[in-house]
Short mmCIF file of C-alpha atoms in Angstrom, two decimals:
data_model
loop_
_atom_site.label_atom_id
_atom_site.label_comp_id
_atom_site.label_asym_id
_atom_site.label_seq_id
_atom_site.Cartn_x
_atom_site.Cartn_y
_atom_site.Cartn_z
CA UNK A 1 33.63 13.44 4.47
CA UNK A 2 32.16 14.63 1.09
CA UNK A 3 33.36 11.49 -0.79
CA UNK A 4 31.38 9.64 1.73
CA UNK A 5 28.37 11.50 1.56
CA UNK A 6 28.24 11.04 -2.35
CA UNK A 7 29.08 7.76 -2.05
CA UNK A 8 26.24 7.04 0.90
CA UNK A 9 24.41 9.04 -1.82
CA UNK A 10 24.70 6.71 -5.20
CA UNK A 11 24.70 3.70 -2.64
CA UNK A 12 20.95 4.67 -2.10
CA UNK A 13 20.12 4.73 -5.74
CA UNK A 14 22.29 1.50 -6.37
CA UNK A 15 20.48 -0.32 -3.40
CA UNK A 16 16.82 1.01 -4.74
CA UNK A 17 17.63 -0.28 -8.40
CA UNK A 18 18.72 -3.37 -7.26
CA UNK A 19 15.57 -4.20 -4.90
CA UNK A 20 13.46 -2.60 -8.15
CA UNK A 21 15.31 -5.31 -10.53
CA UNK A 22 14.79 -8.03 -8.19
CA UNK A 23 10.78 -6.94 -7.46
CA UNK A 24 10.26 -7.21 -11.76
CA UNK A 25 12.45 -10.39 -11.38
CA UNK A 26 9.75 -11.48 -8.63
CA UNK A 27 6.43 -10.17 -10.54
CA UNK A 28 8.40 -12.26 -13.74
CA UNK A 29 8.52 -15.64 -11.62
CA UNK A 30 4.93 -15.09 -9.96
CA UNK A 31 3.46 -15.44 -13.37
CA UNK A 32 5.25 -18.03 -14.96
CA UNK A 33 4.56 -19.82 -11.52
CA UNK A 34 0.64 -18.67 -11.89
CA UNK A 35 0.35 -19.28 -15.50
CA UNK A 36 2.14 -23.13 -15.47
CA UNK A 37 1.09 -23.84 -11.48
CA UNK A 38 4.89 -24.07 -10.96
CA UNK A 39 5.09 -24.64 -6.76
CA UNK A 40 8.84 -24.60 -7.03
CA UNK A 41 8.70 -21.10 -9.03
CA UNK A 42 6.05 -19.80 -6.53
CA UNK A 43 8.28 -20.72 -3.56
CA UNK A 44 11.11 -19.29 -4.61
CA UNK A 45 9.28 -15.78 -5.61
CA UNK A 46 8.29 -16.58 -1.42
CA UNK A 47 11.37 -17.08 0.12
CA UNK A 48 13.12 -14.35 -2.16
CA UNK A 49 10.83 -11.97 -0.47
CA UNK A 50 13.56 -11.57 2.28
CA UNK A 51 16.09 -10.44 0.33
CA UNK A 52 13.90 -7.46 -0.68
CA UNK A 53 13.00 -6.43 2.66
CA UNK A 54 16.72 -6.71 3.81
CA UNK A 55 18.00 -4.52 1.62
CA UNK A 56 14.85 -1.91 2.40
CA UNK A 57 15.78 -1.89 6.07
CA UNK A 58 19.52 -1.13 4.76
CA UNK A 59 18.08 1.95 2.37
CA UNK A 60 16.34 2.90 5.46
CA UNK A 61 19.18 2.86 7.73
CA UNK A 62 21.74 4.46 5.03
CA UNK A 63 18.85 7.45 4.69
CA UNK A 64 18.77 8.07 8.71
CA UNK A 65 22.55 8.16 8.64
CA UNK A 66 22.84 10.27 5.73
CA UNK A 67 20.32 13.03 7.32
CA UNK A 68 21.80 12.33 10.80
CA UNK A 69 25.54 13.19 9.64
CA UNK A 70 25.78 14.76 6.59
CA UNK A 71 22.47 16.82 6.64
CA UNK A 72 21.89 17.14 3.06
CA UNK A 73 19.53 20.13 1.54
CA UNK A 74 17.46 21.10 -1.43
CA UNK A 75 17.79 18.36 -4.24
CA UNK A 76 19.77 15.88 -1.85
CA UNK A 77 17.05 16.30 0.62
CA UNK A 78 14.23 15.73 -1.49
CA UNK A 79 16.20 12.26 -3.02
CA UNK A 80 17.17 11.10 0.79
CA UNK A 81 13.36 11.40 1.64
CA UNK A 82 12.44 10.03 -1.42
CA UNK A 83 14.40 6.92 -1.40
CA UNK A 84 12.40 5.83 1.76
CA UNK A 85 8.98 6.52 -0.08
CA UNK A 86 10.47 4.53 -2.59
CA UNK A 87 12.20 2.25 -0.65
CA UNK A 88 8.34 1.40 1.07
CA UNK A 89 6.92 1.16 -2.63
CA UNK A 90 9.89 -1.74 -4.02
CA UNK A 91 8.82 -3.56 -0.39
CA UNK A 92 5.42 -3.69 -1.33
CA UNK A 93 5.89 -4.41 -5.29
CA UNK A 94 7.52 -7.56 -3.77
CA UNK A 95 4.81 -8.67 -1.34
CA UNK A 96 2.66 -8.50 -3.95
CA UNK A 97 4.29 -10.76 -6.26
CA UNK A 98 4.20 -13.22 -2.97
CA UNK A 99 0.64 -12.46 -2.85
CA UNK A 100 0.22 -14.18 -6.56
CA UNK A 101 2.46 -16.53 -5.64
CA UNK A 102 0.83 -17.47 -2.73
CA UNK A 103 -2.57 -18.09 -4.55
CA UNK A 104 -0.58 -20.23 -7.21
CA UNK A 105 0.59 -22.25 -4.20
CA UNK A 106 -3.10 -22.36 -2.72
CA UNK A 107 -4.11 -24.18 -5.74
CA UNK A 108 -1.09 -26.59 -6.97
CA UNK A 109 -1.23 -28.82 -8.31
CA UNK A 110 -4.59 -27.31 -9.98
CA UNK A 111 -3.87 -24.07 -12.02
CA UNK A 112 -5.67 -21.05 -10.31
CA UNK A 113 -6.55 -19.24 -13.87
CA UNK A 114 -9.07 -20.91 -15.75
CA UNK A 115 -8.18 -21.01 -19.55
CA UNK A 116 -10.30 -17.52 -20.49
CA UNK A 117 -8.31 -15.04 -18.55
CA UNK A 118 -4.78 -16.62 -19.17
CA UNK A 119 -3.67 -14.35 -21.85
CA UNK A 120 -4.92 -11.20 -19.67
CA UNK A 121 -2.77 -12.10 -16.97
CA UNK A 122 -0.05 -12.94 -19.32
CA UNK A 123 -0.32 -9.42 -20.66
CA UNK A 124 -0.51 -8.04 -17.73
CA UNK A 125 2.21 -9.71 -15.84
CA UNK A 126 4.33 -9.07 -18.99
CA UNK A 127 3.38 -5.07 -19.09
CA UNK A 128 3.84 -5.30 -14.93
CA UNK A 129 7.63 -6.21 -14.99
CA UNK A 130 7.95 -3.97 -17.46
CA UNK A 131 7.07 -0.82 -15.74
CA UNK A 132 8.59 -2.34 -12.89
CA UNK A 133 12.00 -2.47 -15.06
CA UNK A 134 11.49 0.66 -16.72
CA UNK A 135 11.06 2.06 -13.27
CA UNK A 136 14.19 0.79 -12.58
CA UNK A 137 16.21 2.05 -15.31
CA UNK A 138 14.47 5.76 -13.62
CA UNK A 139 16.35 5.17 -10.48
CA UNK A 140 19.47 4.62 -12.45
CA UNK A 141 18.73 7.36 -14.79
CA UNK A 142 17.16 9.98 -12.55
CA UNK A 143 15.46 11.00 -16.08
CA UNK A 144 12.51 12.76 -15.20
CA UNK A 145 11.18 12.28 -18.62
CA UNK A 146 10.86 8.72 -18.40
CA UNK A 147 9.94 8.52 -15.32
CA UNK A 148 6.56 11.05 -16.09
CA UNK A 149 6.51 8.27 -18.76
CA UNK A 150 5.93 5.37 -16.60
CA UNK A 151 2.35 6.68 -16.29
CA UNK A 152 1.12 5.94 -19.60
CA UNK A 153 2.47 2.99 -19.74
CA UNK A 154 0.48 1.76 -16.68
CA UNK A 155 -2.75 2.53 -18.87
CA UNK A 156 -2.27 -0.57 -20.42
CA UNK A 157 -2.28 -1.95 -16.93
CA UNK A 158 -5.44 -0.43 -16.08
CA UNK A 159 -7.13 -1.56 -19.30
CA UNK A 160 -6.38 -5.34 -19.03
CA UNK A 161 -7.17 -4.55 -15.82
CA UNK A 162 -10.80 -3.78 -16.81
CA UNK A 163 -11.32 -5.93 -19.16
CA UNK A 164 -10.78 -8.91 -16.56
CA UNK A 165 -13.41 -7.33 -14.42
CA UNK A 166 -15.96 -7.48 -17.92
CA UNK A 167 -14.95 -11.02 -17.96
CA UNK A 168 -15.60 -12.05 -14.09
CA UNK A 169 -19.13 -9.77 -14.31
CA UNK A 170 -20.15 -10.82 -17.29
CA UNK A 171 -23.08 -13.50 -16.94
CA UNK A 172 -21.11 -16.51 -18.74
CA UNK A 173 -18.96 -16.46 -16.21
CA UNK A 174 -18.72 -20.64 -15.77
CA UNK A 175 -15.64 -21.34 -13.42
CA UNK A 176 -17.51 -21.06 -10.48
CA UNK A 177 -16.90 -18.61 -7.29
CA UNK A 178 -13.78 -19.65 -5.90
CA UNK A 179 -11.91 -19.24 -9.37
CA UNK A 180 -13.52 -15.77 -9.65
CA UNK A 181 -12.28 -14.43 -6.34
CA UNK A 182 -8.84 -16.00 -6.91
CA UNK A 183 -8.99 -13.84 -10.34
CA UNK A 184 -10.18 -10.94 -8.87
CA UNK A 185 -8.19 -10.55 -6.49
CA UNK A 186 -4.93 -11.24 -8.71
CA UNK A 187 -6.09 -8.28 -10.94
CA UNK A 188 -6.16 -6.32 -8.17
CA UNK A 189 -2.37 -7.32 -7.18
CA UNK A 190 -1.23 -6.50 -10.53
CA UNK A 191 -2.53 -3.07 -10.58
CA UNK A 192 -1.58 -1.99 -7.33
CA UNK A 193 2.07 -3.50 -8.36
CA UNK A 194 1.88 -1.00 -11.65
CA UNK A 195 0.45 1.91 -9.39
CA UNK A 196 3.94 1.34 -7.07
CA UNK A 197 5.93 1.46 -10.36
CA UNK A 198 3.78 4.07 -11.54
CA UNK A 199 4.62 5.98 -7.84
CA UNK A 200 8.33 5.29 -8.01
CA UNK A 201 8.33 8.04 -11.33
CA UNK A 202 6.28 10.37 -9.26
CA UNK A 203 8.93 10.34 -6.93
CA UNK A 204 11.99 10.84 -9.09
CA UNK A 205 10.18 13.69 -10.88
CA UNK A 206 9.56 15.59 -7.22
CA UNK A 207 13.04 14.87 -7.03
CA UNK A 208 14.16 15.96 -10.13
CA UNK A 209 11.82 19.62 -10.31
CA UNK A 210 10.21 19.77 -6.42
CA UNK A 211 7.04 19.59 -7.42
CA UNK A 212 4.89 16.30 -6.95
CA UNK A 213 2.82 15.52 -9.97
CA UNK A 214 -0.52 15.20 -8.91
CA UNK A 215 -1.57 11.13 -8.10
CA UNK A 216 -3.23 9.17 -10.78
CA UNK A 217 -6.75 8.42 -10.10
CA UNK A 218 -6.73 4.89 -8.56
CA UNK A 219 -9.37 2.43 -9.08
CA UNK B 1 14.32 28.76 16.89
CA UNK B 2 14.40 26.07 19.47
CA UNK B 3 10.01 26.76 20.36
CA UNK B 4 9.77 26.69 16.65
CA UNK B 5 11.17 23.45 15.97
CA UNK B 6 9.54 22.21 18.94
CA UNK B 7 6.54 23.79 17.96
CA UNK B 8 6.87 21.75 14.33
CA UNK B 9 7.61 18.55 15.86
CA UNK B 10 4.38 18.60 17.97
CA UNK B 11 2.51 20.18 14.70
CA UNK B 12 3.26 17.00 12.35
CA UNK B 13 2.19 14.91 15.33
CA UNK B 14 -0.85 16.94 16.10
CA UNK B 15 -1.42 16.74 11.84
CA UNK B 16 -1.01 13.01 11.90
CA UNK B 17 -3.50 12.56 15.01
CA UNK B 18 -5.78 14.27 12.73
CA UNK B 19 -5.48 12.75 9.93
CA UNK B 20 -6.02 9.32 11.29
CA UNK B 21 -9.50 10.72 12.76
CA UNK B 22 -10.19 11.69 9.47
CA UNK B 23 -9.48 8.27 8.24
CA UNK B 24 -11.67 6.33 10.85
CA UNK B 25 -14.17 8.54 10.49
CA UNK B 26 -14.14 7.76 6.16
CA UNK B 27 -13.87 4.07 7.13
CA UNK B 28 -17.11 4.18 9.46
CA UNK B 29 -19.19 5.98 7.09
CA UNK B 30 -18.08 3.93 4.27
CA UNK B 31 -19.22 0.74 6.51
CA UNK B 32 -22.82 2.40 7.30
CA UNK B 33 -22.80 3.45 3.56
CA UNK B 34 -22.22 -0.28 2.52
CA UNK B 35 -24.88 -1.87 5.30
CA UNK B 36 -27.43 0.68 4.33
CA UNK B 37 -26.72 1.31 0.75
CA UNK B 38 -26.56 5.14 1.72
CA UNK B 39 -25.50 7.22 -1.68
CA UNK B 40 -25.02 10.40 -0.32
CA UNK B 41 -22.73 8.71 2.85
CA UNK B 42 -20.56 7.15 0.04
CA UNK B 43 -20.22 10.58 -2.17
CA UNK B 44 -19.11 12.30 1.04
CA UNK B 45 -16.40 9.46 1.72
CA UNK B 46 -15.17 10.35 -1.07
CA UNK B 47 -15.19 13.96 -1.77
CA UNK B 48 -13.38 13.62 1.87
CA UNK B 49 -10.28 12.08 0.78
CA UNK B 50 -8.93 14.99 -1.12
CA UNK B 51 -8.98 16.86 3.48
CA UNK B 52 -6.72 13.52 4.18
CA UNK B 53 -3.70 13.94 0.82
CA UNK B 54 -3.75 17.57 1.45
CA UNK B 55 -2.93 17.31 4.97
CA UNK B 56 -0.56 14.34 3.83
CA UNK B 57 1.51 16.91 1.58
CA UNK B 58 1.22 19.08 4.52
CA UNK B 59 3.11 16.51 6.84
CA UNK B 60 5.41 15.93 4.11
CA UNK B 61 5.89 19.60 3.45
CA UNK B 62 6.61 20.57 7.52
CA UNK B 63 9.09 17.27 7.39
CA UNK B 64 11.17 18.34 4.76
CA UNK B 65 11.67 21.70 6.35
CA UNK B 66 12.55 20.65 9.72
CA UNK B 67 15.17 18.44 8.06
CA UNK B 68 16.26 21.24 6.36
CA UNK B 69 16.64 23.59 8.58
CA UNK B 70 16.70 21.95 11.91
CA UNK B 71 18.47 18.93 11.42
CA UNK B 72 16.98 17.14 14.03
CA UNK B 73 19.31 14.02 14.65
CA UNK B 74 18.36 10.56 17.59
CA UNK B 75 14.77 9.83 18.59
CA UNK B 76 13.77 13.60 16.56
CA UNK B 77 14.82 12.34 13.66
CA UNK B 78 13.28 9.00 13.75
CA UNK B 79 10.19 11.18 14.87
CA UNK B 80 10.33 13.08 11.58
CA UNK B 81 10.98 10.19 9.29
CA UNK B 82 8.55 8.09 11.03
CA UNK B 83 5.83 10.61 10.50
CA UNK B 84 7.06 10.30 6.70
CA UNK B 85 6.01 7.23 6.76
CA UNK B 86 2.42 7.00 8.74
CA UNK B 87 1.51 10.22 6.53
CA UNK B 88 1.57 7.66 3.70
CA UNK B 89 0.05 4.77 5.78
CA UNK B 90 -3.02 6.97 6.58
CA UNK B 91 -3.27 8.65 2.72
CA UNK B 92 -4.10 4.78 2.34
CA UNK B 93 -6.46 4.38 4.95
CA UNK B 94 -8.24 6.85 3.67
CA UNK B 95 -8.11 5.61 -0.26
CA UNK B 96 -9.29 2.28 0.90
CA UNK B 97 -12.42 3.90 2.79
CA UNK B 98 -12.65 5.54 -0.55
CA UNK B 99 -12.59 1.87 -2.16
CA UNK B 100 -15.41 0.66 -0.08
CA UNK B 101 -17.44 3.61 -0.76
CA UNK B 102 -17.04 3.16 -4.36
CA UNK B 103 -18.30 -0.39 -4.17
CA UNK B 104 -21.22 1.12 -2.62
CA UNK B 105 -22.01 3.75 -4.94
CA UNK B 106 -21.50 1.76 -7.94
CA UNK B 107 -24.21 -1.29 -6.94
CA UNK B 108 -26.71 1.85 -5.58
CA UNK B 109 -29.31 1.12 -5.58
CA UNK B 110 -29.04 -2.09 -5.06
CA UNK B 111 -26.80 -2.99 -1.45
CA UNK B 112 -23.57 -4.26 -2.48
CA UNK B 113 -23.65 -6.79 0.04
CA UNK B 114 -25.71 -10.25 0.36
CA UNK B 115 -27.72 -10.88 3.77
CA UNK B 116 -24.81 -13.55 4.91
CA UNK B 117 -22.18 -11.43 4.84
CA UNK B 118 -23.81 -8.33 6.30
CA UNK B 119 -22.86 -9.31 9.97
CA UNK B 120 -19.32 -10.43 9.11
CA UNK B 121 -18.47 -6.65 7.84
CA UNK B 122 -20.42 -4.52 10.27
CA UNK B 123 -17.84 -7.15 12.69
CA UNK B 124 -14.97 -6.05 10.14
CA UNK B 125 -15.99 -1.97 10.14
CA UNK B 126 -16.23 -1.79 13.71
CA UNK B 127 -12.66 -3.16 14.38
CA UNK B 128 -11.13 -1.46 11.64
CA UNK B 129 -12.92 1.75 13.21
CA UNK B 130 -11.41 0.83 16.17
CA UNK B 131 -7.96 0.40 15.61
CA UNK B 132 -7.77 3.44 13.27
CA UNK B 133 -8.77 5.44 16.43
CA UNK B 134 -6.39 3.69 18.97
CA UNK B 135 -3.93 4.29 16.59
CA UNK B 136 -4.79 8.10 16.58
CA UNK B 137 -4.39 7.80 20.21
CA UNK B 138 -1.28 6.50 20.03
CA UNK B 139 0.27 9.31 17.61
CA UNK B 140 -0.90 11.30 20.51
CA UNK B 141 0.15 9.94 23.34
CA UNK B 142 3.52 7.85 21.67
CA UNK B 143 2.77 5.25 23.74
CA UNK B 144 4.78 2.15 22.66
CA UNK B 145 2.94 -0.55 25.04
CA UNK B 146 -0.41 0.88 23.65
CA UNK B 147 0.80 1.09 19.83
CA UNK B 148 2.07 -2.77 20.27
CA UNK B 149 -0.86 -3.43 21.56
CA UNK B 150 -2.61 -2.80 17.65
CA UNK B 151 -1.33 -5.62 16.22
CA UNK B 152 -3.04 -8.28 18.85
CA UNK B 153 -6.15 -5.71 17.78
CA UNK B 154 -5.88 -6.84 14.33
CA UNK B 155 -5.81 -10.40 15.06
CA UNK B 156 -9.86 -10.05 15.19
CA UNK B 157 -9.84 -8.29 11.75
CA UNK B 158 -7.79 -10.78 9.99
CA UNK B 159 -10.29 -13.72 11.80
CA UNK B 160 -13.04 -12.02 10.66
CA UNK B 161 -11.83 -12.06 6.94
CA UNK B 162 -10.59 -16.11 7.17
CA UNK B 163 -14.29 -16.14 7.84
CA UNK B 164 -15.32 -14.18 5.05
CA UNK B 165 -13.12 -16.53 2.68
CA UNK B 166 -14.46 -19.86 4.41
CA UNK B 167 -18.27 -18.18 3.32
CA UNK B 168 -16.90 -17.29 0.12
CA UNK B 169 -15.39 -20.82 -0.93
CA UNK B 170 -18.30 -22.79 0.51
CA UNK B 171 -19.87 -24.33 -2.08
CA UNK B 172 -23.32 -22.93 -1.08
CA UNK B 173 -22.51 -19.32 -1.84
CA UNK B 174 -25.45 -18.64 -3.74
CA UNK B 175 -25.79 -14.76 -4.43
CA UNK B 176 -23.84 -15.05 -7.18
CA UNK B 177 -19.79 -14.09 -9.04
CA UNK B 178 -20.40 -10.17 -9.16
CA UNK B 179 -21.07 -10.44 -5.29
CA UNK B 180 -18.50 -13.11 -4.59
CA UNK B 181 -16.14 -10.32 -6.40
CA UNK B 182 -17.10 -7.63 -4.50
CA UNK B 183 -17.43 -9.25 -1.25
CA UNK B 184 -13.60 -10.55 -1.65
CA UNK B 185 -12.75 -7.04 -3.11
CA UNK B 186 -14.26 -5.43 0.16
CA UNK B 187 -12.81 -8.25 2.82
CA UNK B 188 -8.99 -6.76 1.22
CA UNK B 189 -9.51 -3.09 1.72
CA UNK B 190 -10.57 -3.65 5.32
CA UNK B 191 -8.13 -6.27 5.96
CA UNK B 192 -5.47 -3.83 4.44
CA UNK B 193 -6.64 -0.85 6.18
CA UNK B 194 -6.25 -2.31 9.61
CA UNK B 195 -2.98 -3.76 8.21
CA UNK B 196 -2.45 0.00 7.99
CA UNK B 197 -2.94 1.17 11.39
CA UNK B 198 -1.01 -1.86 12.64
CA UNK B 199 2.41 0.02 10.94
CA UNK B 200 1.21 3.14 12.46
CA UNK B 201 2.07 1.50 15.77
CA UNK B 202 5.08 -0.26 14.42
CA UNK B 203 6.39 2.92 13.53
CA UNK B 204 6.07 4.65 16.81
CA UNK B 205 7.45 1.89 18.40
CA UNK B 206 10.69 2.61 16.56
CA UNK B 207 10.35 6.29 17.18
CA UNK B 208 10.38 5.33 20.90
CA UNK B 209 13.01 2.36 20.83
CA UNK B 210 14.75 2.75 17.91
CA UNK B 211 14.31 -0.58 17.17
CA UNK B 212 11.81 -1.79 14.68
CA UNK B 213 9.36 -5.04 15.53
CA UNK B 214 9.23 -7.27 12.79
CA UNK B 215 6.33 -6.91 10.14
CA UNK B 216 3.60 -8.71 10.65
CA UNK B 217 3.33 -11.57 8.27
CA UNK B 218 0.62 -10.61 6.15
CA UNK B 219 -1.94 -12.33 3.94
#
């Protein structure tokens, strides 16, 4: 019965890194597929959307049966209950890399970014993935460290993040309305995919000491 | 033992209910701020959110000690993990009333929103209201015909922001990129707020069935 439990146990963390690898993966393809206006890159990061919400309803259902059978306390507990936080947070980390695939799909065979905000969004998408990997390697690692790390490295995030905004505000702004909403709302995917990543550490340090760090400040 | 735990259910319930109050309440004074350009409304939408998390830790807080120490297993349990998750849905509500209210103060004194779009968001504000408040219903009452019953609700929501993109796109937008960015900016937090109470129903339709609808495809 115990091996079972602490195998129902690792299978949640396995399952969670897995759908965390394949969200960067996604947030990866989304860009490329933004950056080039690659339709067959952008459907994919669609249809692989699926996958990522399969294997949430399966964290979901291994969690219900692990606090259903094997009632687990203290530290278990808190990482049962936390894998379906973070469970919600990969699920949405996903959608949103649909959501900027979507847009690159809206506008094929044109390409959605006009040339002066290209290299923010490949910084962006490029510092994105990487949180979302790093966060990964947290649910593999269970380091608390690095996870309480993953919140300075979304600063970057939030920076580009600005700066776009002083581009689309700023009076010179020539690419007309459309191209501005399509960029303004991308920003706002990217950051809300960091602040997920950036969530996913929260979690694994509650885990880890019991006490939630407080949230970050979100624009 | 057995009136406390009963007593605990009903008390994340009755914490939930209130919660969700809270949150239509943010949302509806973050509308009027945004129509009226009313500072002091916005300020208070704000310095409100911090009620709505600290009742969210609360929820979390009586959840992880009824799983501790009650072990509540069937329709209980999917009552206590459900309210896991709506505590999160509603934190969000609440940020994204937050979101609108920072538009608002941050274009004071100047209304953040042109004439032609005025109508299209009281529209959006009142069914947003609206469905945050049938939701609270329905985390009262656990009614799974009535919590279906939100996503054909939020059918006029997501209408309502088509429109806003079809006014948005039109070539004869003429107030400008800062207010196409905040109008498209504004349309998301609504649209993702009702998305919001829309899982709130979801969720208590599991609770009740133990069978989850499918998510709404959303934008």
């Amino acid at each position: 019965m115990r091996t079972a439990y602490y195998e129902q146990l690792a299978g949640l963390g396995d399952h969670l890194a897995e759908m965390c690898g394949l969200a960067a993966t996604s947030m990866e393809r989304a860009t490329q597929a933004l950056l080039e206006a690659d339709l067959t890159l952008a459907e994919q990061v669609i249809a692989d959307h699926e996958h990522v919400t399969d294997l949430s309803r399966r964290v979901e259902e291994i969690a219900l049966r692990l606090l259903a059978l094997q009632q687990p306390v203290a530290s278990d507990l808190r990482m049962v209950v936390g894998s379906i936080h973070i469970g919600a947070d990969i699920d949405r980390m996903s959608a949103l890399a649909v959501h900027v695939a979507s847009i690159s799909r809206l506008r094929h065979p044109d390409c959605a970014l006009p040339g002066d905000v290209r290299a923010s969004f490949a910084e962006m998408g490029s510092r994105a993935v990487a949180l979302a990997r790093t966060a990964r390697e947290v649910l593999q690692s269970r380091d608390p460290d690095k996870a309480g790390r993953l919140r300075d490295e979304d600063d970057a995030v939030d920076a580009e993040h600005r700066h776009l905004f002083t581009l689309l505000i700023d009076h010179k702004w020539q690419d007309g309305v459309c191209s501005a909403v399509d960029v303004a709302l991308l920003g706002r995917y990217y950051e809300r995919f960091a602040d997920h990543a950036v969530e996913i550490g929260r979690r694994v340090v509650f885990e880890a000491t019991g006490g939630l760090p407080l949230t970050k400040q979100m624009a």
